Coordinates of C-alpha atoms and ligand atoms in Angstrom, one line a residue:
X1276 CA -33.2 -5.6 -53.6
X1277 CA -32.3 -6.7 -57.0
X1278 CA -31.1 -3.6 -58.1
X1279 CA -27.9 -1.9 -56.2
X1280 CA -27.0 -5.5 -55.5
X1281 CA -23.8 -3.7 -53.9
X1282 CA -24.6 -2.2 -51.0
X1283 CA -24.7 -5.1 -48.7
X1284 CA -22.7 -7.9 -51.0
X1285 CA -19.7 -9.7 -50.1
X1286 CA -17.4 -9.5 -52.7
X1287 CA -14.0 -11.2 -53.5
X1288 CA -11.0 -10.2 -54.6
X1289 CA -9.1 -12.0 -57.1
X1290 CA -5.2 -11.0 -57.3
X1291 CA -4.9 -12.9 -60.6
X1292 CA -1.3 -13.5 -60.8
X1293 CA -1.9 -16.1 -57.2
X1294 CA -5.6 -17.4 -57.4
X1295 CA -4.9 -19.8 -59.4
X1296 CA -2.7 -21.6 -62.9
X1297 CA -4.6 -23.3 -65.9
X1298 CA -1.6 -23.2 -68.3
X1299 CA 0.8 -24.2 -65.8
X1300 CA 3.5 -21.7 -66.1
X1301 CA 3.5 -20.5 -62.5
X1302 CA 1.5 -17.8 -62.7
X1303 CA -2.5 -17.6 -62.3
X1304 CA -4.6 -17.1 -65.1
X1305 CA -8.4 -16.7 -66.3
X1306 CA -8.3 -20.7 -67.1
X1307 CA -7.5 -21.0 -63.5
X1308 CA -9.9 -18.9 -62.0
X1309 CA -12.8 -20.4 -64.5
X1310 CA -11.6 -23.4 -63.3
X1311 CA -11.9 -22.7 -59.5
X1312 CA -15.3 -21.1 -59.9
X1313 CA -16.9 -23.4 -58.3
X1314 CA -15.4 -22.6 -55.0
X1315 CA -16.5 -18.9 -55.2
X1316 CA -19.6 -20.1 -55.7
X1317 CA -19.5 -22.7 -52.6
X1318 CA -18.2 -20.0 -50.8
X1319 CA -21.1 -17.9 -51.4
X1320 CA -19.8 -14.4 -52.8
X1321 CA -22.1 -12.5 -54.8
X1322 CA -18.9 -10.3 -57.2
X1323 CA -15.4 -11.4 -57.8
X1324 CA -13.3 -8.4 -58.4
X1325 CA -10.1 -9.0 -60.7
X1326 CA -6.9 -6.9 -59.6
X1327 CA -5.1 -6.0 -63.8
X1328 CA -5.0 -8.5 -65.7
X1329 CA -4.0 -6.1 -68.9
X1330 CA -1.3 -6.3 -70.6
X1331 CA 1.7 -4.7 -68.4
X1332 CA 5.6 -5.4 -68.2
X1333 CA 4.2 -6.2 -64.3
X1334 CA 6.5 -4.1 -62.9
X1335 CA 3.7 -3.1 -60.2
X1336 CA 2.0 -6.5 -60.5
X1337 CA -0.3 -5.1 -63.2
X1338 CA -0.9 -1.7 -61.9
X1339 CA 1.3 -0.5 -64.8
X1340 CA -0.9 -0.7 -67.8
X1341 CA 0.2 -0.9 -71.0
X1342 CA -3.1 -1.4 -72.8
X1343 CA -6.2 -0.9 -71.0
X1344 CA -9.0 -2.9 -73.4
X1345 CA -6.7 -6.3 -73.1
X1346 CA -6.0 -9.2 -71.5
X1347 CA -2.1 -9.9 -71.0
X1348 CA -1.2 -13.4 -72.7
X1349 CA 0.2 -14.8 -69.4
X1350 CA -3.6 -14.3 -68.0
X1351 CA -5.3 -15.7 -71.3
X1352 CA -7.5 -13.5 -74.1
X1353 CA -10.4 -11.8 -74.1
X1354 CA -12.4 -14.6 -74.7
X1355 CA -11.3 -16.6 -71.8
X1356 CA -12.1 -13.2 -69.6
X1357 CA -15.8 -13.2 -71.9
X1358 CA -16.2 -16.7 -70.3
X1359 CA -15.3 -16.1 -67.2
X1360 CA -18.0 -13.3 -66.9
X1361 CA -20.6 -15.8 -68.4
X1362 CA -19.9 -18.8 -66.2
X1363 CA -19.9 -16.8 -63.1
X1364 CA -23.1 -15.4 -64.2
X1365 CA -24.5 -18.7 -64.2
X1366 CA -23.5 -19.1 -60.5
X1367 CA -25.2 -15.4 -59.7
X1368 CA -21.4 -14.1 -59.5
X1369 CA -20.9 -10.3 -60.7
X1370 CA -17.8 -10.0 -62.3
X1371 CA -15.8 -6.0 -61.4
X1372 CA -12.4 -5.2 -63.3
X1373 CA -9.9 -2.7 -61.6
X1374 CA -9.5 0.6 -63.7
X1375 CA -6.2 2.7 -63.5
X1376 CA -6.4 6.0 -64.1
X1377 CA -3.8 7.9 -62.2
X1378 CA -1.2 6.6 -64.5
X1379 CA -0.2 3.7 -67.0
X1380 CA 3.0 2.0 -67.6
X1381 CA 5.7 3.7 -69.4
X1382 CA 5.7 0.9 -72.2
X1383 CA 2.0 2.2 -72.7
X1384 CA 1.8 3.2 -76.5
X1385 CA 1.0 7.0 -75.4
X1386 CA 4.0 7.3 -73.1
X1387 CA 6.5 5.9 -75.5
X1388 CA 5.3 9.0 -78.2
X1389 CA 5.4 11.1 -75.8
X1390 CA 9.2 10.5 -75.1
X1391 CA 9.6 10.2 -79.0
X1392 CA 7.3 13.5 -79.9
X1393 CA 9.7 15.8 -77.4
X1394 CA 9.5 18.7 -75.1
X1395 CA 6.6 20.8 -76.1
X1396 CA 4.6 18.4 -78.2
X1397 CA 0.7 17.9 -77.6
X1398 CA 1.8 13.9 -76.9
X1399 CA 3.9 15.3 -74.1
X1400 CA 1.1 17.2 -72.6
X1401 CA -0.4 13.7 -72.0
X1402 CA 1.7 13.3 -69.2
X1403 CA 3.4 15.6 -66.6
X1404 CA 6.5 16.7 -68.1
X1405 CA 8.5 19.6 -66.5
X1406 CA 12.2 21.2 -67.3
X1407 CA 12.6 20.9 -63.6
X1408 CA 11.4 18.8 -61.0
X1409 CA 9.8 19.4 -57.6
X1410 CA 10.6 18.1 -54.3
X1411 CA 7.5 15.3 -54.3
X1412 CA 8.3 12.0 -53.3
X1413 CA 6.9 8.8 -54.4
X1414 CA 4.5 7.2 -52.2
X1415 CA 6.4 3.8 -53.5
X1416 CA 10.3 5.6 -52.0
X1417 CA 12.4 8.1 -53.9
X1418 CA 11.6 11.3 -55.5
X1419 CA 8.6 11.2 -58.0
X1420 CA 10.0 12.6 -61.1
X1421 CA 12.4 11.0 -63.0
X1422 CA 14.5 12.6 -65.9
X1423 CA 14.3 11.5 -69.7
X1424 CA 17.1 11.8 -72.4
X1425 CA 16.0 15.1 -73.4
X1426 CA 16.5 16.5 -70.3
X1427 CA 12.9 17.2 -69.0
X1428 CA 11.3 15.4 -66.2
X1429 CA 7.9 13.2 -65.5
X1430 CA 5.6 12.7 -62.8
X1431 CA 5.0 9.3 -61.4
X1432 CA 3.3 9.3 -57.9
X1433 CA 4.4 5.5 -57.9
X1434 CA 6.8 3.6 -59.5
X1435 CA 9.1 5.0 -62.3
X1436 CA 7.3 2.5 -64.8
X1437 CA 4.0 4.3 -63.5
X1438 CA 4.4 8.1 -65.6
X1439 CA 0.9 10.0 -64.5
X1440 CA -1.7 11.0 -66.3
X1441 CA -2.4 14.6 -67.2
X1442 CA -5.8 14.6 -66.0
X1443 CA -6.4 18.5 -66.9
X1444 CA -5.6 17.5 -70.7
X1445 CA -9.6 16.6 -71.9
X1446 CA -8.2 14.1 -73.9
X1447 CA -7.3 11.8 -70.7
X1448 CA -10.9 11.6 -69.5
X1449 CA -12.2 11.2 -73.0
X1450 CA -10.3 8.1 -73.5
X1451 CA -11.0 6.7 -69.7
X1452 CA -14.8 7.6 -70.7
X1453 CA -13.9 5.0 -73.3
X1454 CA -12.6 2.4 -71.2
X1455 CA -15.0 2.3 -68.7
X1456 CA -17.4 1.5 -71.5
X1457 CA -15.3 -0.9 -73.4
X1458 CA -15.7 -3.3 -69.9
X1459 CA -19.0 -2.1 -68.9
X1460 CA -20.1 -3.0 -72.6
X1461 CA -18.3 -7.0 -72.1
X1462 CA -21.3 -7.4 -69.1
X1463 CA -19.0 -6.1 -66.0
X1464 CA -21.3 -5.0 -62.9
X1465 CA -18.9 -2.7 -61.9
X1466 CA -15.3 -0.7 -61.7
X1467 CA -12.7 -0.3 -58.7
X1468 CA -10.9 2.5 -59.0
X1469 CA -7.7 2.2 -58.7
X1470 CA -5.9 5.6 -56.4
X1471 CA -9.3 7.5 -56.6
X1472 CA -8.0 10.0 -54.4
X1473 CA -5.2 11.1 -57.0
X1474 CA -5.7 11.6 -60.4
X1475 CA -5.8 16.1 -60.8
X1476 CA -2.6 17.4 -59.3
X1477 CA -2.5 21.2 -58.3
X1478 CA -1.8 23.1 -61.6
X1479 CA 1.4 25.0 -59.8
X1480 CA 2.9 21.6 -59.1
X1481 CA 4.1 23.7 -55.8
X1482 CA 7.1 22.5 -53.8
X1483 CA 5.8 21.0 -49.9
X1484 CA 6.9 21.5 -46.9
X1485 CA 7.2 18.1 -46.2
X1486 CA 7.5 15.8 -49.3
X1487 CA 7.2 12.3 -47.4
X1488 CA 4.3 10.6 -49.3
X1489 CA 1.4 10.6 -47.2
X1490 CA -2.5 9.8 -48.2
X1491 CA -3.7 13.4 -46.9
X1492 CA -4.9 16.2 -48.8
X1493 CA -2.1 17.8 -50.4
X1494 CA -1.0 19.2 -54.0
X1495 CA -1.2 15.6 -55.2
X1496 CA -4.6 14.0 -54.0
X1497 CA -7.7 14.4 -53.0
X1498 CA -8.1 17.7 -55.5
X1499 CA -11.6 18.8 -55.7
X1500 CA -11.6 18.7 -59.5
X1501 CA -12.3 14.8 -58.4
X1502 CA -16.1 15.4 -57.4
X1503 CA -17.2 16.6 -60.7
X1504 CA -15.3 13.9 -62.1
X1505 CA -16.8 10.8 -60.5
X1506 CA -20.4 12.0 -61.3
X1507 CA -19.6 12.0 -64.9
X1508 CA -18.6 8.1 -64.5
X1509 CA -21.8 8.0 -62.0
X1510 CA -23.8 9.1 -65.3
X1511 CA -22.5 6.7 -67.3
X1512 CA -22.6 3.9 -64.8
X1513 CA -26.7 4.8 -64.4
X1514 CA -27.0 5.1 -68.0
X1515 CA -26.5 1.2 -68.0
X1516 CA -29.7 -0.7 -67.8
X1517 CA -31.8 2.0 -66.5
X1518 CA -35.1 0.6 -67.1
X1519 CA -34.4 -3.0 -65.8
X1520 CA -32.1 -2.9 -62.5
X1521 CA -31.8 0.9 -62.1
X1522 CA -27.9 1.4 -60.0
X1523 CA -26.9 -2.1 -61.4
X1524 CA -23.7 -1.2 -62.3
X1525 CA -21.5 0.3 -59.8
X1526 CA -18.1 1.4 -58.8
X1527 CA -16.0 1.3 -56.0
X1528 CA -13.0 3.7 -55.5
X1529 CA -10.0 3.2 -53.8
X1530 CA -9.8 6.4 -51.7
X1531 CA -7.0 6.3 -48.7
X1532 CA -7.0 9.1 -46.0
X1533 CA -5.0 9.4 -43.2
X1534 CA -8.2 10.5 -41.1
X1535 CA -12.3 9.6 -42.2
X1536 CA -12.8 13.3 -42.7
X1537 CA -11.1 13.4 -45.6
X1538 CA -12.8 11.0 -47.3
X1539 CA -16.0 12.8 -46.8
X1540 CA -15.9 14.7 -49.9
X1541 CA -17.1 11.8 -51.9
X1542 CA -19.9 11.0 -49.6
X1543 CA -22.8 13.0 -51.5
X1544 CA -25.4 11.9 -53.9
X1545 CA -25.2 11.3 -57.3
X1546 CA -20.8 10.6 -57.4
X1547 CA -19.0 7.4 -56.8
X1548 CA -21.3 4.9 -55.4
X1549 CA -19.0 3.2 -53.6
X1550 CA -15.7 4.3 -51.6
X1551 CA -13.4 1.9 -49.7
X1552 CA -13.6 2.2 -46.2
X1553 CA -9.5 1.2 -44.8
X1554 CA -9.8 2.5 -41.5
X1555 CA -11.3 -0.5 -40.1
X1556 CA -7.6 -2.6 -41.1
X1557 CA -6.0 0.5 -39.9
X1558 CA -7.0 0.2 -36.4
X1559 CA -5.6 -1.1 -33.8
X1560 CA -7.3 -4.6 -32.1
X1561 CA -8.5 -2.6 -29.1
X1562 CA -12.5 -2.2 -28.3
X1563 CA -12.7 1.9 -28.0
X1564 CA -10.0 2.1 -30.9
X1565 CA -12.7 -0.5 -33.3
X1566 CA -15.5 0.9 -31.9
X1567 CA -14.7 4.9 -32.6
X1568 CA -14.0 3.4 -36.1
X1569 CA -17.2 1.5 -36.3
X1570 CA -19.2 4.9 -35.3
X1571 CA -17.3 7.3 -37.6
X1572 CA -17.8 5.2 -40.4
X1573 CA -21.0 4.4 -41.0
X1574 CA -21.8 7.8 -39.3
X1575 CA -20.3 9.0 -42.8
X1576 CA -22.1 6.8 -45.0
X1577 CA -25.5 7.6 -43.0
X1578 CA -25.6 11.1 -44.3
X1579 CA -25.4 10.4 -48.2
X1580 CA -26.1 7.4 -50.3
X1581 CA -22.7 6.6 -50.6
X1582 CA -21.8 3.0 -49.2
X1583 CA -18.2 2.4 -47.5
X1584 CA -17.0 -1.6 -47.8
X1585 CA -15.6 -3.1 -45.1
X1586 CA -12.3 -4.1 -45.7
X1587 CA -10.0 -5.9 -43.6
X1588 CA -7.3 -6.8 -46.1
X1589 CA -6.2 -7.0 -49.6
X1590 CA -3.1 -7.3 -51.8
X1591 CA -1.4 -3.7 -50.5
X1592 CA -1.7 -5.0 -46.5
X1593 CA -0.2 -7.6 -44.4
X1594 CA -2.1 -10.4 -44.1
X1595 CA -4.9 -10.0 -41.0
X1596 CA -3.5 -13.4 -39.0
X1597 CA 0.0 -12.0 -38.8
X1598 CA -1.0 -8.0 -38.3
X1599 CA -3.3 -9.5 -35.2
X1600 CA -0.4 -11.6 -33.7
X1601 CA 1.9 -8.5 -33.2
X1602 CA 3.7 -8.1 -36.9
X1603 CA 4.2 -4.8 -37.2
X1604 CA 4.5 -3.8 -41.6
X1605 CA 8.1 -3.9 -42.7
X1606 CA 9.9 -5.2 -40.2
X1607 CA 11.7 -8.3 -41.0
X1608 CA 12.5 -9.9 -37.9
X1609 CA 9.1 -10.2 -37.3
X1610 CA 7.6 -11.4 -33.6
X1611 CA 4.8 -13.4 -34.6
X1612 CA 2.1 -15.2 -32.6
X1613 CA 0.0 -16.8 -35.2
X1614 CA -2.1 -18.6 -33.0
X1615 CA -3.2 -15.2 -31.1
X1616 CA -3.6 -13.6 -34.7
X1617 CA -5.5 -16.4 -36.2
X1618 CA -8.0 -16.1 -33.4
X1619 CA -8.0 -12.4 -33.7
X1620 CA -8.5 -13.1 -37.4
X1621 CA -11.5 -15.1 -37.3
X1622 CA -12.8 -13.0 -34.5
X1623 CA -12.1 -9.9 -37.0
X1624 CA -14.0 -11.9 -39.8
X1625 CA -17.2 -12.1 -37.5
X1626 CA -17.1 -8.4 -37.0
X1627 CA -16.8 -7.6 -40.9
X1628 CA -19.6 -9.5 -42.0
X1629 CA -22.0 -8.6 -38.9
X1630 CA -21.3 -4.9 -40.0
X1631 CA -23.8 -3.6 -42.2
X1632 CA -23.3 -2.6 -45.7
X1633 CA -20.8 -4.3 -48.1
X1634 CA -17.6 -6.3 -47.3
X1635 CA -15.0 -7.4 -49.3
X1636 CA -12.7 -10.4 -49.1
X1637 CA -9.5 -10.9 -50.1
X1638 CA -8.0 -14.2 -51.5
X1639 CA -6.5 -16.3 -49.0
X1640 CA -8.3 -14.5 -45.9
X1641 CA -10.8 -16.7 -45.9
X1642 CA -8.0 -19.5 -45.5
X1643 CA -6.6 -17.5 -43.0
X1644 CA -3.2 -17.0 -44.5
X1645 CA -0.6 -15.7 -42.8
X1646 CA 1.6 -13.0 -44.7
X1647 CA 4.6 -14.8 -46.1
X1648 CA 7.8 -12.8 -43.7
X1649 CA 10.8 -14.9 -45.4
X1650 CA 10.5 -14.5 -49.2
X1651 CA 14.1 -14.5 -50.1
X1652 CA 15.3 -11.0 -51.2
X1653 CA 16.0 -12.3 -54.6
X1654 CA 12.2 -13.5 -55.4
X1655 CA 10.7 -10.3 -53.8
X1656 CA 8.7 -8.4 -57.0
X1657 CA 7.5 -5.3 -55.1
X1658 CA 8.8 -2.0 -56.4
X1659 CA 8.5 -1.0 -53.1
X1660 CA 11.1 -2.8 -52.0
X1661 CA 13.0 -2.5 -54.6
X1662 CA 12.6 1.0 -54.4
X1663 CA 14.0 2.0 -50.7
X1664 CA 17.0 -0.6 -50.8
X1665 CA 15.1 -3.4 -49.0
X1666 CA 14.3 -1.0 -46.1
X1667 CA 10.3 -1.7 -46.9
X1668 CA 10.0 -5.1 -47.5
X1669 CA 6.7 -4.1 -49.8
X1670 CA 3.7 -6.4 -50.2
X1671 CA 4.9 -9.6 -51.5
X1672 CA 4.1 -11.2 -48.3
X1673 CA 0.4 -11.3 -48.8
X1674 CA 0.5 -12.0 -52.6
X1675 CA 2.3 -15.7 -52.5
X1676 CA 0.0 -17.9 -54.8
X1677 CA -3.1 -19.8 -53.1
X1678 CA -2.6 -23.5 -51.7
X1679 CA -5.3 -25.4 -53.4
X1680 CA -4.7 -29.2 -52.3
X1681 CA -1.9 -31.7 -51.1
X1682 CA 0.8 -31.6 -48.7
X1683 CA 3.5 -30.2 -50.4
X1684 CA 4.8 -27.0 -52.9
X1685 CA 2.5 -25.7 -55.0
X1686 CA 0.0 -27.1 -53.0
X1687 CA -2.4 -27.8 -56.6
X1688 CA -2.1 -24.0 -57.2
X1689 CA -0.1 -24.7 -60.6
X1690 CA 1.0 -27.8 -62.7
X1691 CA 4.5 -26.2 -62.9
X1692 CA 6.9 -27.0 -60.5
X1693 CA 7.2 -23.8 -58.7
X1694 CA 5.5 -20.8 -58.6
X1695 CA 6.2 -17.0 -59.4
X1696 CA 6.6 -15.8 -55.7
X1697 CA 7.6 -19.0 -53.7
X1698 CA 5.0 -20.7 -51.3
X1699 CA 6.0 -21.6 -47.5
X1700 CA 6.7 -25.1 -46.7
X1701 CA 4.3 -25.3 -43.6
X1702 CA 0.9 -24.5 -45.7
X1703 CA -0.6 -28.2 -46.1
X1704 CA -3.0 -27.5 -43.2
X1705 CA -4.2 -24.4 -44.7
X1706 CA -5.0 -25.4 -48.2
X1707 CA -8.2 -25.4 -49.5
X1708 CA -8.8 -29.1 -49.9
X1709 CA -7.1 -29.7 -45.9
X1710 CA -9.8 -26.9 -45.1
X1711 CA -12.8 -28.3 -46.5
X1712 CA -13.0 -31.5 -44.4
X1713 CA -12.0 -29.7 -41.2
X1714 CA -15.4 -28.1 -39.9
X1715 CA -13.9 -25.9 -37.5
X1716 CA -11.5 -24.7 -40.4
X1717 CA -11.3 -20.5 -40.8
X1718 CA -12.9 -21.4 -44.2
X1719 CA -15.4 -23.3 -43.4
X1720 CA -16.1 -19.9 -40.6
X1721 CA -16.3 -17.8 -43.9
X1722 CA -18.6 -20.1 -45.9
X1723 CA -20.9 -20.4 -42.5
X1724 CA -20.8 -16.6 -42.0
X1725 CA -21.2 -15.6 -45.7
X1726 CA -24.5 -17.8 -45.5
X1727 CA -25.9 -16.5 -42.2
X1728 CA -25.0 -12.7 -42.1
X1729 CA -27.5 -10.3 -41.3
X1730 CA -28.7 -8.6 -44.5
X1731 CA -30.3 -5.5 -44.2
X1732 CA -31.8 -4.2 -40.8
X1733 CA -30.6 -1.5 -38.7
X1734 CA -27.8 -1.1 -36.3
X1735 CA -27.4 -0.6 -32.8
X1736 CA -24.7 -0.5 -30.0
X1737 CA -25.1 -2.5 -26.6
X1738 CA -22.8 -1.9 -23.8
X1739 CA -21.5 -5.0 -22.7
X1740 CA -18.0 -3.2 -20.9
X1741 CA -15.2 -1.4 -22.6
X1742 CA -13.5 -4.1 -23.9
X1743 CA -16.1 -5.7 -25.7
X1744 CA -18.0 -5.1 -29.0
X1745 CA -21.5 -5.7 -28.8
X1746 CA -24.3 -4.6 -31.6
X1747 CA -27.8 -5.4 -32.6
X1748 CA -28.8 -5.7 -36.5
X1749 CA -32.6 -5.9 -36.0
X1750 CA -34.6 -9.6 -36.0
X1751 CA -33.0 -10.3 -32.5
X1752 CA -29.1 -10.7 -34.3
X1753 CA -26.4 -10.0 -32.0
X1754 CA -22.9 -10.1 -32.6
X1755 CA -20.4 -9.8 -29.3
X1756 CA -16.5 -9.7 -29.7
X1757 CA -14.7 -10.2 -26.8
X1758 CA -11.0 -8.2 -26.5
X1759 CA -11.0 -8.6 -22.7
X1760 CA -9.3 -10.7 -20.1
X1761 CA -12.7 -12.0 -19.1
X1762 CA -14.7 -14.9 -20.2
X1763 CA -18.1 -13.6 -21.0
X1764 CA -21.8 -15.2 -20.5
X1765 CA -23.3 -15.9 -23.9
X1766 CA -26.6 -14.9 -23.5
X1767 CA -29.0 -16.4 -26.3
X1768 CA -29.1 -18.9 -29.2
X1769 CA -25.3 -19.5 -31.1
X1770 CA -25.9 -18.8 -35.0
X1771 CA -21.8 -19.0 -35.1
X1772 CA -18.7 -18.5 -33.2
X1773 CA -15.0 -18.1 -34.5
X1774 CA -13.8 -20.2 -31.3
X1775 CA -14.9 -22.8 -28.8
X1776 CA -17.5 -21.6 -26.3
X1777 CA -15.8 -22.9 -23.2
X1778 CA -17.8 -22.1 -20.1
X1779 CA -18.6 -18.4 -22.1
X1780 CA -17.1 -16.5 -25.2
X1781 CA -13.4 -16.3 -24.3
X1782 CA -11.1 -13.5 -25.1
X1783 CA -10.4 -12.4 -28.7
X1784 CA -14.1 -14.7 -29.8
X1785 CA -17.0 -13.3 -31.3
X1786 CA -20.1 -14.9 -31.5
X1787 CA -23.2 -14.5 -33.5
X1788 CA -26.7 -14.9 -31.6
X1789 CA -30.1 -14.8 -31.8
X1790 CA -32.2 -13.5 -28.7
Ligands
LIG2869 O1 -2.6 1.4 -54.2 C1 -2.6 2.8 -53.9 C2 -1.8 3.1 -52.8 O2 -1.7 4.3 -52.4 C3 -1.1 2.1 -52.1 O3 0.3 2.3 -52.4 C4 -1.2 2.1 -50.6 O4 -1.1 3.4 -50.1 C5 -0.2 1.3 -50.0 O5 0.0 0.1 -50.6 C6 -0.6 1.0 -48.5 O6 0.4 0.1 -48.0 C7 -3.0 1.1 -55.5 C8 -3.0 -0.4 -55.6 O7 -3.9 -1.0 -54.8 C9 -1.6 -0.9 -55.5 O8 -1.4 -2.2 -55.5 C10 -0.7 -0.2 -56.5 O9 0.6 -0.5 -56.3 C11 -0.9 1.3 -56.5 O10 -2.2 1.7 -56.5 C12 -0.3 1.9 -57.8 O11 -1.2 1.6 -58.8

């Protein structure tokens, strides 16, 4: 379907600051990206969606905006974003930015007159501002409120840089009703939505029983003020185009729960068209564990219009290769077989794009990447690391620049000599260039997979034993993923497999086939 082009697209995410340097300062940029295009295009993914590229002091990577309707010099001008969004047209590439409304940065033009305007002042009211704080505690470490020279206090859910937004103050969704315009205006097919689930805090700001961050329902996110909220940006997303590809432009927000149910909410007609779907990264490599998951899921989406990407990593998770070989988040003396997680991984990527729906892929999955564990403490950028004394190591590990070509550092990711987080030593085998003249290469998997998944169609389990995922997608497509002990018969024609075939589909393979 031309229209609603989202709800079964593969989609890629760009973390700008590691995709890839034209101006050779270290750091990616829109030069780069234009520049590696052509690769998104070989690789066959039908968006690209760009993690903040605005201007910011970076203190969250970007997530701290100080000007929403920019680009940040250090990732080029508007111009070079305006020809990025026509060149990737030209390759049938949809271009989504990431919107951040839960909060800005505090070097965001309204947050420094609010601190100048003072206690009391309509500027003020911008923000969260309180004589006293609560107990809340920052999903990033720490308490969430932090004092100003005055004397009163701020919220900030995340970092300290990151003051919130006072979402019940109409001029804060007037002027996000403005941004969302401003890009959907440049030619953008769509938003993500950065922290969906937050943005309306409970009016009494009420002290919790237990303050530890968590993604629940709680005093801080998933308010219900949210629902009306999102079909306001669904009206104006549908107001776009409406005669020629009605549902053309969409959004996808970033909505974490700590169970599916709470993300049902946001499954009903006419609100965000798209929500993230984590759960599938946050279970456990076990059959019945991926196979509840599975169900749940697209049990949810079934009873609304909504669709829920797959997901199986992005720039907030450890990489897949190492969370399959045993590395547990945070942990630094991590126990690491990459050779069982790389299997796992590319067994994992054969599930994602047999599901149906939408999936998204992360920069550096499809190269199978393994998070970086030994960034020395002095390079590491994360707040969140930062924020609890080292005692989360934060997200770093996943956000080291991509290896492009050649055998050593940077690997044709920049023309400087090094790059802002440093790259391992051992990645010559996994850049792009070592990858594309290796046919049994986890890229080359991706680029195979991306061509031949099952688009549309329905979707139906087989039991092939406990420890094995088996479903149908219509037009005689199977897909089989093997987590037992047991080398299993491959019944029918092989459209792909993420291993050798030896004798049968061995543990921790899936294959694709047609009966
Ligand atoms: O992440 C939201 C969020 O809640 C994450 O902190 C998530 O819970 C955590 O990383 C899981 O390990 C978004 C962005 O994706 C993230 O990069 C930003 O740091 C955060 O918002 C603040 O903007």
């Amino acid at each position: 379907m031309l229209s609603q082009w989202w709800r079964d697209a593969v989609v890629y995410q760009v973390y700008p600051r590691s995709f890839a340097d034209g101006s050779g300062d270290g750091t990616g940029d829109f030069a780069g990206a234009l520049a590696r295009l052509p690769y998104l295009a070989d690789l066959g993914v039908e968006a690209v969606w760009f993690s903040p590229f605005y201007p910011s002091p970076l203190a969250d990577g970007g997530y701290d905006v100080a000007d929403y309707c920019d680009v940040d010099p250090r990732f080029g001008t508007l111009a070079d974003f305006d020809a990025f969004v026509a060149a990737a047209a030209g390759h049938g590439i949809r271009v989504i930015v990431d919107i951040v409304p839960n909060h800005c940065s505090s070097a965001h033009p309204a947050f420094q007159a609010a601190l100048e305007a003072g206690p009391g002042s309509p500027e003020r009211d911008l923000f969260i501002f309180r004589d006293q704080p609560n107990n809340w505690q920052s999903i990033f470490g720490g308490p969430a409120w932090t004092q100003v020279a005055d004397g009163q206090w701020y919220l900030h859910l995340f970092d300290s840089s990151q003051p919130d937004w006072n979402w019940r103050n109409p001029a804060v969704p007037a002027m996000f009703e403005k941004v969302i315009r401003f890009w959907l205006d440049r030619g953008v097919a769509g938003l993500r939505v950065d922290v969906a689930h937050g943005l309306f805090k409970d009016p009494d700001l009420p002290d919790v029983p237990d303050p530890a961050p968590s993604d629940r329902p709680s005093p801080w996110f998933h308010r219900p003020e949210l629902i009306g909220h999102y079909a306001s940006w669904r009206a104006i997303l549908d107001s776009y185009s409406p005669d020629v590809f009605p549902g053309e432009r969409t959004a996808v927000g970033e909505f974490w729960g700590t169970e599916i149910t709470h993300l049902e909410p946001y499954f009903r007609p006419g609100g965000m068209p798209q929500a993230f779907n984590f759960f599938l990264f946050q279970t456990a490599w076990d059959a019945a564990a991926l196979r509840h998951t599975i169900t749940t899921s697209i049990g949810l989406a079934a009873e609304s219009d909504v669709v829920a990407p797959w997901v199986i990593s992005n720039h907030d998770v450890v990489r897949p290769v190492t969370r399959y070989g045993g590395g547990p988040l945070a942990a630094r003396d991590l126990d690491v077989d990459v050779a069982l997680g790389t299997r796992r991984a590319r067994a994992a990527a054969l599930l994602l794009l047999a599901l149906p729906g939408s999936a998204y892929v992360y920069q550096g999955e499809e190269l199978g990447l393994p998070e970086v564990i030994d960034i020395p403490d002095a390079f590491r950028d994360d707040p969140v690391f930062h924020r609890t004394g080292g005692a989360r190591l934060g997200r770093d590990g996943c956000r080291v620049p991509i290896p492009w070509s050649g055998a050593s550092k940077p690997y044709g990711f920049t023309e400087a000599e090094s790059t802002w987080l440093p790259q391992p030593t051992t990645w010559g085998p996994l850049t792009v260039e070592a990858q594309q003249a290796d046919p049994g290469s986890t890229l080359n998997l991706y680029k195979r997979a991306i061509a031949a998944r099952p688009r549309g169609g329905g979707f139906a389990w087989l039991d092939r034993g406990d420890d094995v995922i088996a479903f149908t997608r219509g037009d005689g497509f199977t897909c089989v993923v093997n987590l037992s002990a047991e080398t299993l018969p491959v019944e029918g024609e092989v459209i792909l497999a993420s291993g050798p075939l030896e004798g049968g589909l061995p543990q921790d393979t899936a294959v694709w086939l047609r009966s």
